[in-house]
């Protein structure tokens, strides 16, 4: 493009120079011959200078136009790019703002959760510490109580030299309780109290038996005699208990006094498994008081109208106990019941012996072990439930039906 303009300029210049040359040449006719070369050189120099200036101006204007057009195009391109970048930045800013709000809400929620967990953890830690302390106290109390099982406490024995030695205490127990032989004692001593002054009550003697059976025998004799006379003195013998156990027994004294006159309730209190055993009064309730037609014996051979049933019950119970005799604890046997109100019963081997549990049948033909327990539609459901759930009886609440024993025919 520039070369085209330059050639045009040259042609224009040449067209402009030609008349000038003609004009300059025409006076040369009238001018003297010596002035012609000087005038032509000056005119050529002026034309060259004007050509240079025109070329520079033309180039300058063209370059300016080119730069302006390029700048305008660049401005348009940059403007579009800047608008795109601006919109993208605004979108990113909006997203960051929403993310920031969500993060702040999540952080606040986490802080609240952490604070709540800290409070709960603090409470749980305190509870666990208390439970561990109580468990440790209970275990220590139990160990201490077990270590005192062979101990007895003898009260009102006068103070004196060698009055609490094992030999003298053994002789005292033998003579005071009329025992066949002197019990074997591991040790005996006075309670850890200051020596009483004259006229004050003597300290108790704590004696430990080597054999637990002898300890129980001495306590049984002391309970039967109640007031023990020995060389003109009234002495008392009691089991040696820890402070906590003694307080618990003292709190039960009033209840024991009220139950002492009730023979049946007293027997249940002494034997926690009595309520789950097959008692004749419970089993024979509702049984007809007449001899069945299938029994060939005459009525004169029976002491009671229901003696036939009692003999059958004793026989069945003996067979169940004999079958469970060599089985391990928690073994059980399901057998046909001998009560008119129950078709089934369960014999259970426990540490106390054989426990006979009556499976009562409801009016809706359901089965239950207790009035307060669940009712099941079949005996397998009863067994399946109490294989995982503990039995609903006081004294047997720690036991479940674990080892089934097949019934022999």
Coordinates of C-alpha atoms in Angstrom, one line a residue:
X1 CA 0.0 0.0 0.0
X2 CA 2.8 2.4 0.8
X3 CA 4.7 1.5 -2.4
X4 CA 1.6 2.4 -4.4
X5 CA 1.3 5.8 -2.7
X6 CA 5.0 6.4 -3.1
X7 CA 4.8 5.8 -6.8
X8 CA 1.8 8.1 -7.1
X9 CA 3.7 10.8 -5.3
X10 CA 6.6 10.4 -7.5
X11 CA 4.4 10.7 -10.6
X12 CA 2.8 13.7 -9.1
X13 CA 6.1 15.2 -8.3
X14 CA 7.4 14.6 -11.8
X15 CA 4.3 16.1 -13.2
X16 CA 4.8 19.1 -11.0
X17 CA 8.5 19.3 -11.9
X18 CA 8.0 19.3 -15.6
X19 CA 6.4 22.7 -15.8
X20 CA 8.9 24.1 -13.5
X21 CA 11.6 22.8 -15.6
X22 CA 10.0 24.3 -18.6
X23 CA 9.5 27.6 -16.8
X24 CA 13.0 27.5 -15.6
X25 CA 14.3 26.6 -19.1
X26 CA 12.4 29.4 -20.8
X27 CA 14.2 32.2 -19.2
X28 CA 17.4 30.6 -20.1
X29 CA 16.9 31.9 -23.5
X30 CA 17.0 35.6 -22.3
X31 CA 19.5 35.0 -19.5
X32 CA 23.1 34.9 -19.9
X33 CA 24.6 31.4 -20.6
X34 CA 26.6 31.4 -17.4
X35 CA 23.6 31.4 -15.0
X36 CA 21.7 28.3 -16.3
X37 CA 23.5 25.4 -14.4
X38 CA 23.3 27.3 -11.1
X39 CA 19.6 27.9 -11.3
X40 CA 18.8 24.3 -12.3
X41 CA 20.8 22.9 -9.4
X42 CA 19.0 25.1 -6.9
X43 CA 15.6 24.1 -8.3
X44 CA 16.5 20.3 -8.1
X45 CA 17.6 20.7 -4.5
X46 CA 14.3 22.4 -3.6
X47 CA 12.3 19.8 -5.4
X48 CA 14.1 17.0 -3.5
X49 CA 13.5 18.7 -0.2
X50 CA 9.8 19.2 -0.9
X51 CA 9.6 15.6 -2.0
X52 CA 11.2 14.4 1.2
X53 CA 8.8 16.5 3.3
X54 CA 5.8 15.3 1.4
X55 CA 7.0 11.7 1.8
X56 CA 7.5 12.1 5.5
X57 CA 4.1 13.7 6.0
X58 CA 2.4 11.0 4.0
X59 CA 4.2 8.2 5.9
X60 CA 3.4 9.9 9.2
X61 CA -0.3 10.1 8.5
X62 CA -0.5 6.6 7.2
X63 CA 1.3 5.2 10.3
X64 CA -1.0 7.2 12.5
X65 CA -4.1 5.8 10.8
X66 CA -2.7 2.3 11.0
X67 CA -2.0 2.7 14.8
X68 CA -5.4 4.2 15.4
X69 CA -7.2 1.4 13.6
X70 CA -5.2 -1.2 15.4
X71 CA -5.8 0.5 18.8
X72 CA -9.5 0.7 18.1
X73 CA -9.6 -3.0 17.2
X74 CA -7.5 -3.9 20.3
X75 CA -9.8 -1.7 22.4
X76 CA -12.9 -3.5 21.2
X77 CA -11.3 -6.9 21.8
X78 CA -10.0 -6.0 25.2
X79 CA -13.4 -4.5 26.1
X80 CA -15.2 -7.8 25.3
X81 CA -12.6 -9.8 27.1
X82 CA -12.8 -7.5 30.2
X83 CA -16.6 -7.8 30.2
X84 CA -16.3 -11.6 30.1
X85 CA -13.7 -11.6 32.9
X86 CA -15.9 -9.2 34.9
X87 CA -19.0 -11.5 34.6
X88 CA -16.9 -14.5 35.5
X89 CA -15.4 -12.7 38.5
X90 CA -18.9 -11.7 39.7
X91 CA -20.1 -15.3 39.4
X92 CA -17.1 -16.5 41.3
X93 CA -17.6 -13.8 43.9
X94 CA -21.3 -14.9 44.4
X95 CA -20.3 -18.5 44.7
X96 CA -17.6 -17.7 47.2
X97 CA -20.1 -15.6 49.2
X98 CA -22.6 -18.5 49.3
X99 CA -19.8 -21.0 50.2
X100 CA -18.6 -18.7 52.9
X101 CA -22.1 -18.5 54.4
X102 CA -22.5 -22.2 54.2
X103 CA -19.1 -22.8 55.8
X104 CA -19.9 -20.4 58.6
X105 CA -23.2 -22.1 59.3
X106 CA -21.5 -25.5 59.3
X107 CA -18.8 -24.2 61.6
X108 CA -21.4 -22.8 64.0
X109 CA -23.2 -26.1 63.9
X110 CA -20.0 -28.0 64.5
X111 CA -19.1 -25.7 67.4
X112 CA -22.5 -26.3 69.0
X113 CA -22.2 -30.1 68.4
X114 CA -18.7 -30.1 69.9
X115 CA -19.8 -28.1 72.9
X116 CA -22.7 -30.4 73.5
X117 CA -20.5 -33.5 73.1
X118 CA -18.0 -31.9 75.6
X119 CA -20.8 -31.5 78.1
X120 CA -22.1 -35.0 77.5
X121 CA -18.6 -36.4 77.6
X122 CA -18.0 -34.6 80.9
X123 CA -21.2 -36.0 82.3
X124 CA -20.5 -39.5 81.0
X125 CA -16.9 -39.3 82.4
X126 CA -18.3 -38.4 85.8
X127 CA -20.9 -41.1 85.6
X128 CA -18.3 -43.7 84.6
X129 CA -16.0 -42.6 87.4
X130 CA -18.8 -42.9 89.9
X131 CA -19.8 -46.3 88.5
X132 CA -16.2 -47.5 88.6
X133 CA -15.9 -46.2 92.1
X134 CA -19.1 -47.9 93.2
X135 CA -18.2 -51.1 91.4
X136 CA -14.8 -51.1 93.1
X137 CA -16.4 -50.4 96.5
X138 CA -18.9 -53.1 95.9
X139 CA -16.2 -55.6 94.9
X140 CA -14.0 -54.7 97.9
X141 CA -17.0 -55.0 100.2
X142 CA -17.8 -58.4 98.7
X143 CA -14.2 -59.6 99.0
X144 CA -14.1 -58.3 102.6
X145 CA -17.4 -60.0 103.4
X146 CA -16.3 -63.3 101.9
X147 CA -13.1 -63.1 103.8
X148 CA -15.2 -62.9 107.0
X149 CA -17.4 -65.9 106.3
X150 CA -15.6 -68.0 108.8
X151 CA -15.5 -65.4 111.5
X152 CA -17.6 -65.2 114.6
X153 CA -17.9 -62.4 117.2
X154 CA -18.0 -63.5 120.9
X155 CA -19.4 -60.8 123.3
X156 CA -19.2 -60.4 127.0
X157 CA -16.1 -62.5 127.6
X158 CA -14.1 -60.8 130.5
X159 CA -10.8 -59.3 129.7
X160 CA -7.8 -61.1 131.0
X161 CA -4.4 -62.5 130.1
X162 CA -4.6 -65.1 127.3
X163 CA -8.4 -64.8 127.3
X164 CA -8.5 -64.4 123.5
X165 CA -5.9 -67.0 122.5
X166 CA -7.1 -69.7 120.0
X167 CA -6.7 -72.5 122.6
X168 CA -8.8 -70.7 125.3
X169 CA -11.4 -69.6 122.8
X170 CA -11.7 -73.2 121.4
X171 CA -12.2 -74.5 124.9
X172 CA -14.8 -71.8 125.6
X173 CA -16.8 -72.7 122.5
X174 CA -16.7 -76.4 123.3
X175 CA -17.8 -76.1 126.9
X176 CA -20.3 -73.3 126.3
X177 CA -22.1 -74.9 123.3
X178 CA -21.5 -78.6 124.5
X179 CA -19.7 -79.5 121.3
X180 CA -18.2 -82.9 120.8
X181 CA -14.7 -81.6 120.1
X182 CA -12.9 -78.3 120.1
X183 CA -13.2 -76.5 116.8
X184 CA -10.1 -75.7 114.8
X185 CA -9.4 -72.0 114.9
X186 CA -6.9 -70.2 112.6
X187 CA -6.7 -67.1 114.9
X188 CA -8.6 -65.1 117.5
X189 CA -8.1 -61.7 119.0
X190 CA -9.9 -58.8 120.7
X191 CA -11.4 -56.0 118.6
X192 CA -9.1 -53.1 117.8
X193 CA -10.2 -50.8 120.5
X194 CA -8.5 -49.3 123.5
X195 CA -8.3 -51.6 126.6
X196 CA -11.4 -50.9 128.7
X197 CA -11.1 -49.5 132.2
X198 CA -12.3 -51.6 135.2
X199 CA -16.1 -51.8 135.2
X200 CA -16.4 -51.0 131.5
X201 CA -17.7 -53.5 128.9
X202 CA -15.0 -55.9 127.7
X203 CA -14.0 -55.9 124.0
X204 CA -15.5 -58.5 121.7
X205 CA -13.4 -61.5 120.6
X206 CA -13.2 -62.2 116.8
X207 CA -12.4 -65.8 116.1
X208 CA -11.7 -67.3 112.6
X209 CA -12.6 -71.0 112.0
X210 CA -10.5 -73.1 109.8
X211 CA -13.5 -75.0 108.5
X212 CA -16.7 -73.2 107.4
X213 CA -18.8 -76.2 108.5
X214 CA -17.6 -75.8 112.1
X215 CA -18.4 -72.1 111.9
X216 CA -22.0 -72.8 110.8
X217 CA -22.3 -75.5 113.4
X218 CA -21.3 -73.0 116.2
X219 CA -23.7 -70.4 114.9
X220 CA -26.5 -72.9 114.7
X221 CA -25.9 -74.0 118.4
X222 CA -25.7 -70.3 119.5
X223 CA -29.0 -69.5 117.7
X224 CA -30.7 -72.5 119.4
X225 CA -29.4 -71.6 122.8
X226 CA -29.8 -67.8 122.4
X227 CA -28.5 -67.2 125.9
X228 CA -25.3 -69.0 126.5
X229 CA -24.2 -69.6 130.1
X230 CA -20.5 -70.1 130.7
X231 CA -19.0 -70.0 134.2
X232 CA -21.7 -67.8 135.5
X233 CA -21.5 -65.4 132.5
X234 CA -24.0 -64.7 129.8
X235 CA -22.1 -64.6 126.5
X236 CA -23.4 -64.1 123.0
X237 CA -22.0 -65.4 119.7
X238 CA -22.9 -63.7 116.4
X239 CA -21.6 -63.9 112.8
X240 CA -18.9 -61.3 112.1
X241 CA -20.1 -58.9 109.4
X242 CA -18.7 -55.8 107.9
X243 CA -20.2 -52.4 108.8
X244 CA -22.2 -52.1 105.6
X245 CA -23.6 -55.7 105.9
X246 CA -24.4 -55.1 109.5
X247 CA -26.4 -52.0 108.7
X248 CA -28.2 -53.7 105.9
X249 CA -29.2 -56.6 108.2
X250 CA -30.2 -54.1 110.9
X251 CA -32.5 -52.4 108.4
X252 CA -34.1 -55.7 107.7
X253 CA -34.8 -56.5 111.3
X254 CA -38.3 -55.0 111.3
X255 CA -39.3 -56.9 108.2
X256 CA -37.9 -60.1 109.6
X257 CA -39.8 -59.6 112.9
X258 CA -43.1 -59.1 110.9
X259 CA -42.4 -62.2 108.8
X260 CA -41.3 -64.4 111.7
X261 CA -44.9 -65.3 112.6
X262 CA -45.9 -66.1 109.1
X263 CA -44.5 -69.6 108.5
X264 CA -45.1 -69.7 104.7
X265 CA -43.6 -66.3 104.0
X266 CA -40.8 -67.1 106.3
X267 CA -40.0 -70.3 104.4
X268 CA -40.0 -68.4 101.2
X269 CA -37.6 -65.8 102.6
X270 CA -35.2 -68.5 103.8
X271 CA -35.4 -70.4 100.5
X272 CA -35.5 -68.1 97.4
X273 CA -36.0 -71.1 95.2
X274 CA -39.1 -72.3 97.1
X275 CA -41.4 -70.2 95.0
X276 CA -40.2 -71.9 91.8
X277 CA -40.3 -75.5 93.1
X278 CA -43.1 -77.8 92.5
X279 CA -45.0 -77.5 95.8
X280 CA -47.8 -79.9 96.4
X281 CA -50.2 -77.2 97.4
X282 CA -49.5 -75.4 94.1
X283 CA -49.4 -78.5 91.9
X284 CA -52.4 -80.2 93.4
X285 CA -54.6 -77.1 93.2
X286 CA -57.6 -78.0 91.0
X287 CA -56.9 -81.7 90.9
X288 CA -60.1 -83.8 91.3
X289 CA -60.3 -85.3 94.8
X290 CA -61.5 -88.7 93.5
X291 CA -59.6 -91.7 92.4
X292 CA -59.3 -92.0 88.6
X293 CA -61.0 -95.0 87.0
X294 CA -57.7 -96.1 85.3
X295 CA -56.1 -96.8 88.8
X296 CA -56.7 -100.4 89.7
X297 CA -56.0 -100.0 93.5
X298 CA -58.9 -99.9 95.9
X299 CA -59.6 -96.6 97.7
X300 CA -58.6 -98.1 101.1
X301 CA -54.9 -98.1 100.0
X302 CA -54.9 -94.3 99.8
X303 CA -54.2 -92.1 102.8
X304 CA -55.8 -89.1 101.1
X305 CA -58.3 -88.9 98.2
X306 CA -55.5 -87.5 96.0
X307 CA -52.7 -89.8 97.1
X308 CA -52.6 -91.4 93.7
X309 CA -51.7 -88.1 92.2
X310 CA -49.0 -87.3 94.8
X311 CA -47.3 -90.6 94.2
X312 CA -47.2 -90.0 90.5
X313 CA -45.8 -86.5 91.0
X314 CA -43.1 -87.7 93.4
X315 CA -42.1 -90.4 90.9
X316 CA -41.9 -87.9 88.0
X317 CA -40.0 -85.4 89.9
X318 CA -37.5 -88.0 91.1
X319 CA -37.0 -89.2 87.5
X320 CA -36.4 -85.6 86.3
X321 CA -33.9 -85.0 89.1
X322 CA -32.1 -88.2 88.4
X323 CA -31.8 -87.4 84.7
X324 CA -30.4 -83.9 85.5
X325 CA -28.1 -85.1 88.3
X326 CA -25.0 -85.4 86.1
X327 CA -25.7 -82.5 83.9
X328 CA -24.1 -79.1 84.2
X329 CA -25.7 -76.0 85.6
X330 CA -28.5 -74.4 83.5
X331 CA -29.5 -77.7 81.9
X332 CA -33.2 -78.1 81.5
X333 CA -35.7 -80.8 80.7
X334 CA -39.2 -80.2 79.3
X335 CA -41.7 -82.9 80.4
X336 CA -45.4 -83.5 80.7
X337 CA -47.0 -81.7 83.6
X338 CA -48.7 -83.5 86.4
X339 CA -51.2 -80.7 87.3
X340 CA -54.7 -80.4 86.1
X341 CA -54.1 -76.8 85.3
X342 CA -50.9 -77.4 83.3
X343 CA -49.8 -79.8 80.6
X344 CA -46.1 -79.1 80.8
X345 CA -43.4 -78.3 83.3
X346 CA -39.6 -77.5 83.1
X347 CA -37.0 -79.1 85.3
X348 CA -33.9 -76.9 85.6
X349 CA -30.5 -77.8 87.1
X350 CA -29.2 -75.0 89.4
X351 CA -26.5 -74.5 91.9
X352 CA -29.1 -75.1 94.6
X353 CA -30.3 -78.3 93.1
X354 CA -33.2 -79.2 90.7
X355 CA -35.8 -76.5 90.2
X356 CA -39.2 -77.5 88.9
X357 CA -41.1 -74.8 87.0
X358 CA -44.7 -75.1 86.2
X359 CA -45.8 -73.9 82.8
X360 CA -49.3 -72.5 83.4
X361 CA -51.9 -72.7 80.6
X362 CA -54.2 -69.7 80.1
X363 CA -57.8 -69.8 79.1
X364 CA -56.8 -68.8 75.6
X365 CA -54.6 -72.0 75.4
X366 CA -51.4 -69.9 75.8
X367 CA -48.4 -70.8 78.0
X368 CA -46.7 -68.6 80.7
X369 CA -44.3 -69.1 83.6
X370 CA -45.7 -66.4 85.8
X371 CA -48.7 -64.1 86.0
X372 CA -46.6 -61.1 85.2
X373 CA -44.6 -62.7 82.4
X374 CA -45.4 -62.9 78.7
X375 CA -47.9 -65.4 77.2
X376 CA -46.7 -67.7 74.4
X377 CA -48.7 -69.8 71.9
X378 CA -46.4 -72.9 72.2
X379 CA -43.9 -74.5 74.4
X380 CA -41.0 -74.1 71.9
X381 CA -41.7 -70.3 72.0
X382 CA -41.4 -70.4 75.8
X383 CA -38.1 -72.3 75.6
X384 CA -36.7 -70.0 72.8
X385 CA -37.6 -66.9 74.8
X386 CA -36.0 -67.9 78.1
X387 CA -32.9 -69.2 76.3
X388 CA -32.0 -65.5 75.9
X389 CA -34.1 -63.9 78.7
X390 CA -33.6 -64.5 82.4
X391 CA -36.3 -66.4 84.3
X392 CA -38.9 -64.2 86.0
X393 CA -38.4 -65.6 89.5
X394 CA -36.8 -64.1 92.6
X395 CA -33.6 -66.1 93.3
X396 CA -33.4 -67.5 89.7
X397 CA -33.3 -64.2 87.9
X398 CA -29.7 -64.7 86.9
X399 CA -30.4 -68.0 85.1
X400 CA -31.5 -68.9 81.6
X401 CA -32.4 -72.1 79.8
X402 CA -29.0 -73.0 78.2
X403 CA -28.5 -76.7 77.8
X404 CA -31.5 -78.8 76.7
X405 CA -31.6 -82.4 77.8
X406 CA -33.6 -84.9 75.8
X407 CA -36.3 -86.7 77.7
X408 CA -35.8 -90.5 78.2
X409 CA -38.8 -92.7 77.5

